[in-house]
Amino acid sequence: MSTGRPAPEREATIRGLRARLAEARAAGRTVGLVPTMGFLHAGHCSLIERARAENDVVVVSIFVNPLQFNPGEDFDDYPRDLDRDLEMCARAGADIVFVPGGQEMYPEPVATTVRLGALADVLCGASRAGHFDGVATVVAKLFSIVGECSAYFGEKDFQQLTIVSRMAADLSLPVRVVGCPTVREPDGLALSSRNAYLGEAERSQAPVLRRALEAGAALVQSGETDAVAVEAEMASVIATAPLAEIDYTAAVPVSTLTADGPLRGDVRLLVAVRFGKARLIDNTGCRAG
Ligand code: AMP
């Protein structure tokens, strides 16, 4: 399918990207940024399309960031398919695809990283020590390289979205962070590059994450304010899938992502579940109290 737009320019250097964007800004054009680790799917494309609708120049970055993987995690095996990614970027409306190599992003062993506070220690941060510091460091670099822009992140990674928004505000970075809704398969499974790891039986059970969140949200909407009861309800739904191994179920205030007494106001329900090699996450919002 042709979009009628020229194919996106591929850019591998920080210097080259800065030069292109300086030229665009000098012409008064606004910039949208979509940071990704590649192996793109319709979820990523929804971010690119949103950036396309709201900006003059759309940059998609593709970089599997070693800093956010712990030893024993899937950095080496993380799925990669650059040719397919470039086609998807073209179809979704990207102007520039920034594909830096590891040497370009980290020419020296890193001596300076972003260190986050309590938001990074809970939920996924509890089982992936240092993960969000690695995310925040690469996102800070991308924000520094791209400069003033709107940056688009998925709600699918809700803790990441929260942390990045907070980092941009705390460090006065000239970036408007925009959260975008989760794109799902017809059976409710959130699209994720890591879904590629799922075997057939695991894939058929994976929509249990979504069902658990729906059950949790229904309980909160029926008046339940005890986070532990909501978490137990979600865990009991996940336990119906024999191949699922729960990492966490959580019902937390949206502002702190940490339980502190009865649920009130805007609440986020989040789950993380392992199916074999795949660690899947999902979340939803609801109002309590
Ligand atoms: P990743 O390539 O996994 O680092 O994701 C890049 C961006 O795409 C992040 O902001 C994710 O939150 C977002 N994203 C991933 N999956 C989805 C999805 N199913 N729906 C919407 N956004 C997503």
CSV table of C-alpha atoms and ligand atoms in Angstrom, one decimal:
chain,number,residue,atom,x,y,z
A,1,MET,CA,0.0,0.0,0.0
A,2,SER,CA,1.4,3.4,-0.9
A,3,THR,CA,1.0,6.3,1.6
A,4,GLY,CA,2.0,8.8,-1.1
A,5,ARG,CA,4.8,10.0,1.2
A,6,PRO,CA,8.5,9.5,0.4
A,7,ALA,CA,10.2,6.6,2.2
A,8,PRO,CA,11.6,7.6,5.5
A,9,GLU,CA,15.3,8.6,5.7
A,10,ARG,CA,17.4,6.2,7.7
A,11,GLU,CA,19.9,7.9,10.0
A,12,ALA,CA,22.5,6.1,12.1
A,13,THR,CA,24.4,8.9,13.7
A,14,ILE,CA,23.6,11.4,16.5
A,15,ARG,CA,25.2,14.2,14.6
A,16,GLY,CA,23.3,13.4,11.4
A,17,LEU,CA,20.0,13.3,13.2
A,18,ARG,CA,20.7,16.6,15.0
A,19,ALA,CA,21.5,18.3,11.7
A,20,ARG,CA,18.3,17.1,10.1
A,21,LEU,CA,16.2,18.3,13.0
A,22,ALA,CA,18.0,21.6,13.3
A,23,GLU,CA,17.1,22.2,9.7
A,24,ALA,CA,13.5,21.2,10.2
A,25,ARG,CA,13.2,23.5,13.3
A,26,ALA,CA,14.8,26.4,11.5
A,27,ALA,CA,11.9,26.0,9.0
A,28,GLY,CA,9.4,26.2,12.0
A,29,ARG,CA,8.5,22.5,11.9
A,30,THR,CA,7.5,20.6,15.0
A,31,VAL,CA,9.0,17.2,15.9
A,32,GLY,CA,7.3,14.0,17.2
A,33,LEU,CA,9.5,11.2,18.6
A,34,VAL,CA,8.5,7.5,19.0
A,35,PRO,CA,11.2,5.6,20.9
A,36,THR,CA,11.1,1.8,20.3
A,37,MET,CA,13.3,-1.3,20.5
A,38,GLY,CA,12.1,-2.5,17.0
A,39,PHE,CA,10.3,-5.7,15.9
A,40,LEU,CA,7.4,-3.3,15.4
A,41,HIS,CA,3.7,-4.2,15.5
A,42,ALA,CA,0.4,-2.4,15.3
A,43,GLY,CA,0.9,-1.0,18.8
A,44,HIS,CA,4.1,0.8,17.8
A,45,CYS,CA,2.3,1.9,14.5
A,46,SER,CA,-0.5,3.5,16.5
A,47,LEU,CA,2.1,5.7,18.3
A,48,ILE,CA,3.7,6.6,14.9
A,49,GLU,CA,0.3,7.5,13.5
A,50,ARG,CA,-0.5,9.7,16.5
A,51,ALA,CA,2.9,11.4,16.1
A,52,ARG,CA,2.2,11.8,12.4
A,53,ALA,CA,-1.2,13.4,13.1
A,54,GLU,CA,0.3,15.9,15.6
A,55,ASN,CA,3.7,16.9,14.2
A,56,ASP,CA,5.4,18.1,11.0
A,57,VAL,CA,8.4,15.7,11.3
A,58,VAL,CA,8.1,12.2,12.8
A,59,VAL,CA,11.2,10.4,14.1
A,60,VAL,CA,11.1,6.7,15.1
A,61,SER,CA,14.1,5.4,17.0
A,62,ILE,CA,15.0,1.7,16.9
A,63,PHE,CA,17.5,0.7,19.5
A,64,VAL,CA,17.7,-2.4,21.7
A,65,ASN,CA,19.1,-0.7,24.8
A,66,PRO,CA,21.6,-3.0,26.6
A,67,LEU,CA,21.4,-0.9,29.8
A,68,GLN,CA,17.8,-1.9,30.5
A,69,PHE,CA,18.5,-5.7,30.4
A,70,ASN,CA,19.8,-7.5,33.4
A,71,PRO,CA,22.3,-10.5,33.0
A,72,GLY,CA,20.2,-13.5,32.1
A,73,GLU,CA,17.5,-11.5,30.5
A,74,ASP,CA,16.7,-11.6,26.7
A,75,PHE,CA,19.0,-8.9,25.3
A,76,ASP,CA,20.8,-11.3,22.9
A,77,ASP,CA,17.6,-13.1,21.9
A,78,TYR,CA,15.4,-10.0,21.6
A,79,PRO,CA,13.6,-10.3,18.3
A,80,ARG,CA,15.0,-8.0,15.5
A,81,ASP,CA,13.9,-7.5,11.9
A,82,LEU,CA,15.1,-4.1,10.6
A,83,ASP,CA,13.8,-4.5,7.0
A,84,ARG,CA,10.3,-5.2,8.2
A,85,ASP,CA,10.5,-2.4,10.7
A,86,LEU,CA,11.5,0.1,8.1
A,87,GLU,CA,8.5,-0.9,5.9
A,88,MET,CA,6.2,-0.5,8.9
A,89,CYS,CA,7.7,2.9,9.7
A,90,ALA,CA,7.1,4.0,6.1
A,91,ARG,CA,3.5,2.8,6.1
A,92,ALA,CA,2.7,4.5,9.5
A,93,GLY,CA,4.1,7.8,8.3
A,94,ALA,CA,7.6,8.2,9.8
A,95,ASP,CA,10.0,10.7,8.2
A,96,ILE,CA,13.2,9.7,9.8
A,97,VAL,CA,14.1,6.3,11.3
A,98,PHE,CA,17.0,6.7,13.8
A,99,VAL,CA,18.9,3.4,14.0
A,100,PRO,CA,22.1,4.0,16.0
A,101,GLY,CA,24.5,1.1,16.7
A,102,GLY,CA,25.7,0.3,20.2
A,103,GLN,CA,28.9,2.2,19.7
A,104,GLU,CA,27.1,5.3,18.6
A,105,MET,CA,24.9,5.4,21.7
A,106,TYR,CA,27.5,4.1,24.2
A,107,PRO,CA,31.0,4.8,22.7
A,108,GLU,CA,32.5,4.4,26.2
A,109,PRO,CA,31.4,2.4,29.2
A,110,VAL,CA,28.7,4.5,30.8
A,111,ALA,CA,29.8,6.5,33.8
A,112,THR,CA,26.6,8.6,34.1
A,113,THR,CA,23.1,7.2,34.4
A,114,VAL,CA,19.7,8.5,35.5
A,115,ARG,CA,18.9,7.2,38.9
A,116,LEU,CA,15.2,7.1,39.7
A,117,GLY,CA,13.4,7.2,43.0
A,118,ALA,CA,10.7,5.0,44.5
A,119,LEU,CA,8.6,4.8,41.3
A,120,ALA,CA,11.3,2.5,39.8
A,121,ASP,CA,11.6,0.1,42.8
A,122,VAL,CA,8.0,-1.3,42.7
A,123,LEU,CA,6.1,-3.6,40.3
A,124,CYS,CA,8.4,-4.4,37.3
A,125,GLY,CA,11.3,-2.6,39.1
A,126,ALA,CA,11.1,-5.1,42.0
A,127,SER,CA,11.9,-8.1,39.8
A,128,ARG,CA,14.1,-6.2,37.3
A,129,ALA,CA,16.6,-4.3,39.4
A,130,GLY,CA,18.1,-1.4,37.5
A,131,HIS,CA,15.8,-1.9,34.5
A,132,PHE,CA,14.1,1.5,34.7
A,133,ASP,CA,17.4,3.4,35.4
A,134,GLY,CA,18.5,1.9,32.1
A,135,VAL,CA,15.3,2.9,30.4
A,136,ALA,CA,15.4,6.4,31.8
A,137,THR,CA,19.1,6.8,30.8
A,138,VAL,CA,18.4,5.9,27.1
A,139,VAL,CA,15.3,8.0,27.0
A,140,ALA,CA,17.1,11.0,28.5
A,141,LYS,CA,19.8,10.5,25.8
A,142,LEU,CA,17.1,10.4,23.0
A,143,PHE,CA,15.4,13.5,24.4
A,144,SER,CA,18.8,15.2,24.5
A,145,ILE,CA,19.6,14.2,20.9
A,146,VAL,CA,16.2,15.0,19.5
A,147,GLY,CA,15.6,18.2,21.5
A,148,GLU,CA,12.2,20.0,21.8
A,149,CYS,CA,9.5,17.5,20.7
A,150,SER,CA,6.4,15.6,21.7
A,151,ALA,CA,7.3,12.0,22.6
A,152,TYR,CA,4.8,9.1,22.3
A,153,PHE,CA,4.8,6.2,24.7
A,154,GLY,CA,2.3,3.3,25.2
A,155,GLU,CA,0.2,2.9,28.2
A,156,LYS,CA,0.9,-0.8,27.8
A,157,ASP,CA,4.2,-0.1,29.7
A,158,PHE,CA,2.4,2.1,32.2
A,159,GLN,CA,5.2,2.2,34.8
A,160,GLN,CA,7.6,3.3,32.1
A,161,LEU,CA,5.2,6.0,30.9
A,162,THR,CA,4.8,7.3,34.4
A,163,ILE,CA,8.6,7.3,35.0
A,164,VAL,CA,9.4,9.0,31.7
A,165,SER,CA,6.7,11.7,32.2
A,166,ARG,CA,8.1,12.3,35.7
A,167,MET,CA,11.7,12.4,34.5
A,168,ALA,CA,10.9,14.9,31.8
A,169,ALA,CA,9.2,17.2,34.4
A,170,ASP,CA,11.8,16.7,37.1
A,171,LEU,CA,14.7,17.5,34.7
A,172,SER,CA,12.9,20.2,32.8
A,173,LEU,CA,13.5,18.4,29.6
A,174,PRO,CA,11.8,20.2,26.6
A,175,VAL,CA,9.6,17.3,25.8
A,176,ARG,CA,5.8,16.8,26.0
A,177,VAL,CA,5.3,13.1,27.0
A,178,VAL,CA,2.1,11.7,25.4
A,179,GLY,CA,0.6,8.4,26.6
A,180,CYS,CA,-1.3,6.3,24.0
A,181,PRO,CA,-3.8,3.6,24.5
A,182,THR,CA,-2.8,-0.1,24.4
A,183,VAL,CA,-3.5,-1.9,21.1
A,184,ARG,CA,-4.7,-5.5,21.5
A,185,GLU,CA,-5.3,-8.7,19.6
A,186,PRO,CA,-9.0,-9.5,19.0
A,187,ASP,CA,-8.9,-11.9,22.0
A,188,GLY,CA,-7.6,-9.1,24.3
A,189,LEU,CA,-3.9,-9.9,24.5
A,190,ALA,CA,-1.9,-6.7,24.4
A,191,LEU,CA,0.4,-6.6,21.4
A,192,SER,CA,4.1,-7.0,22.4
A,193,SER,CA,7.3,-7.9,20.6
A,194,ARG,CA,7.8,-10.6,23.3
A,195,ASN,CA,4.5,-12.3,22.2
A,196,ALA,CA,6.8,-13.9,19.6
A,197,TYR,CA,8.2,-16.1,22.3
A,198,LEU,CA,4.8,-17.7,23.1
A,199,GLY,CA,4.3,-21.3,22.1
A,200,GLU,CA,0.8,-22.3,20.8
A,201,ALA,CA,-0.6,-23.4,24.2
A,202,GLU,CA,0.9,-20.4,26.0
A,203,ARG,CA,-0.5,-18.1,23.3
A,204,SER,CA,-4.0,-19.6,23.8
A,205,GLN,CA,-3.8,-18.9,27.6
A,206,ALA,CA,-2.2,-15.5,27.4
A,207,PRO,CA,-5.5,-13.5,27.2
A,208,VAL,CA,-5.9,-14.4,30.9
A,209,LEU,CA,-4.0,-11.2,31.7
A,210,ARG,CA,-6.8,-9.1,30.2
A,211,ARG,CA,-9.5,-11.1,31.8
A,212,ALA,CA,-7.8,-10.7,35.2
A,213,LEU,CA,-7.7,-7.0,34.8
A,214,GLU,CA,-11.4,-6.9,33.8
A,215,ALA,CA,-12.3,-8.9,36.9
A,216,GLY,CA,-10.2,-6.6,39.1
A,217,ALA,CA,-11.8,-3.5,37.5
A,218,ALA,CA,-15.3,-4.9,38.0
A,219,LEU,CA,-14.5,-5.5,41.7
A,220,VAL,CA,-13.3,-2.0,42.2
A,221,GLN,CA,-16.3,-0.6,40.4
A,222,SER,CA,-18.6,-2.6,42.6
A,223,GLY,CA,-17.1,-0.7,45.6
A,224,GLU,CA,-14.1,-2.8,46.8
A,225,THR,CA,-11.4,-0.5,48.2
A,226,ASP,CA,-9.1,-3.2,49.7
A,227,ALA,CA,-6.1,-3.5,47.3
A,228,VAL,CA,-5.3,-6.9,48.6
A,229,ALA,CA,-8.7,-8.2,47.8
A,230,VAL,CA,-8.5,-6.8,44.2
A,231,GLU,CA,-5.0,-8.3,43.8
A,232,ALA,CA,-6.3,-11.7,45.0
A,233,GLU,CA,-9.2,-11.6,42.6
A,234,MET,CA,-6.8,-10.9,39.6
A,235,ALA,CA,-4.5,-13.7,40.8
A,236,SER,CA,-7.3,-16.2,41.1
A,237,VAL,CA,-8.3,-15.5,37.4
A,238,ILE,CA,-4.7,-15.9,36.3
A,239,ALA,CA,-4.4,-19.1,38.2
A,240,THR,CA,-7.0,-20.6,35.9
A,241,ALA,CA,-4.3,-20.7,33.2
A,242,PRO,CA,-2.1,-23.7,33.9
A,243,LEU,CA,1.0,-22.4,32.1
A,244,ALA,CA,0.9,-18.9,33.8
A,245,GLU,CA,3.4,-18.1,36.5
A,246,ILE,CA,2.4,-14.8,38.3
A,247,ASP,CA,5.2,-12.2,38.9
A,248,TYR,CA,2.7,-9.7,40.5
A,249,THR,CA,-0.8,-8.5,40.5
A,250,ALA,CA,-1.2,-4.9,41.8
A,251,ALA,CA,-4.0,-2.4,42.5
A,252,VAL,CA,-2.3,1.0,43.2
A,253,PRO,CA,-2.9,4.7,43.2
A,254,VAL,CA,-2.0,6.1,39.8
A,255,SER,CA,0.2,8.8,41.2
A,256,THR,CA,2.6,6.8,43.3
A,257,LEU,CA,2.1,3.2,42.0
A,258,THR,CA,2.5,2.1,45.6
A,259,ALA,CA,-0.3,0.8,47.8
A,260,ASP,CA,-1.1,3.1,50.8
A,261,GLY,CA,-4.3,2.2,52.5
A,262,PRO,CA,-7.8,1.9,50.9
A,263,LEU,CA,-8.1,2.6,47.2
A,264,ARG,CA,-9.5,6.0,46.3
A,265,GLY,CA,-9.7,8.0,43.1
A,266,ASP,CA,-7.7,7.0,40.1
A,267,VAL,CA,-6.4,3.5,40.4
A,268,ARG,CA,-4.2,1.4,38.1
A,269,LEU,CA,-4.5,-2.3,38.0
A,270,LEU,CA,-1.3,-4.0,36.7
A,271,VAL,CA,-0.2,-7.6,36.2
A,272,ALA,CA,3.0,-9.3,35.2
A,273,VAL,CA,2.9,-13.0,34.2
A,274,ARG,CA,5.5,-15.4,32.9
A,275,PHE,CA,4.5,-17.9,30.2
A,276,GLY,CA,7.7,-20.0,29.7
A,277,LYS,CA,10.3,-17.6,28.3
A,278,ALA,CA,7.9,-14.7,27.8
A,279,ARG,CA,7.2,-12.2,30.6
A,280,LEU,CA,4.0,-10.4,29.7
A,281,ILE,CA,2.6,-7.3,31.3
A,282,ASP,CA,-0.7,-5.5,31.0
A,283,ASN,CA,-2.7,-2.9,33.0
A,284,THR,CA,-5.9,-0.9,33.0
A,285,GLY,CA,-7.3,2.2,34.8
A,286,CYS,CA,-10.4,2.5,37.0
A,287,ARG,CA,-11.8,4.7,39.7
A,288,ALA,CA,-12.3,3.7,43.3
A,289,GLY,CA,-14.1,5.1,46.4
B,1,AMP,P1,9.2,-1.3,22.9
B,1,AMP,O1,9.6,-1.5,21.5
B,1,AMP,O2,8.7,-2.6,23.5
B,1,AMP,O3,10.2,-0.6,23.8
B,1,AMP,O4,8.0,-0.3,22.9
B,1,AMP,C1,8.1,1.0,22.3
B,1,AMP,C2,6.9,1.8,22.6
B,1,AMP,O5,5.7,1.1,22.1
B,1,AMP,C3,6.6,1.9,24.1
B,1,AMP,O6,6.2,3.3,24.4
B,1,AMP,C4,5.6,0.9,24.4
B,1,AMP,O7,4.8,1.3,25.5
B,1,AMP,C5,4.8,1.0,23.1
B,1,AMP,N1,3.9,-0.2,22.9
B,1,AMP,C6,4.3,-1.5,23.0
B,1,AMP,N2,3.3,-2.3,22.9
B,1,AMP,C7,2.2,-1.5,22.7
B,1,AMP,C8,0.8,-1.8,22.5
B,1,AMP,N3,0.3,-3.0,22.4
B,1,AMP,N4,0.0,-0.7,22.3
B,1,AMP,C9,0.4,0.6,22.4
B,1,AMP,N5,1.7,0.9,22.6
B,1,AMP,C10,2.6,-0.1,22.7
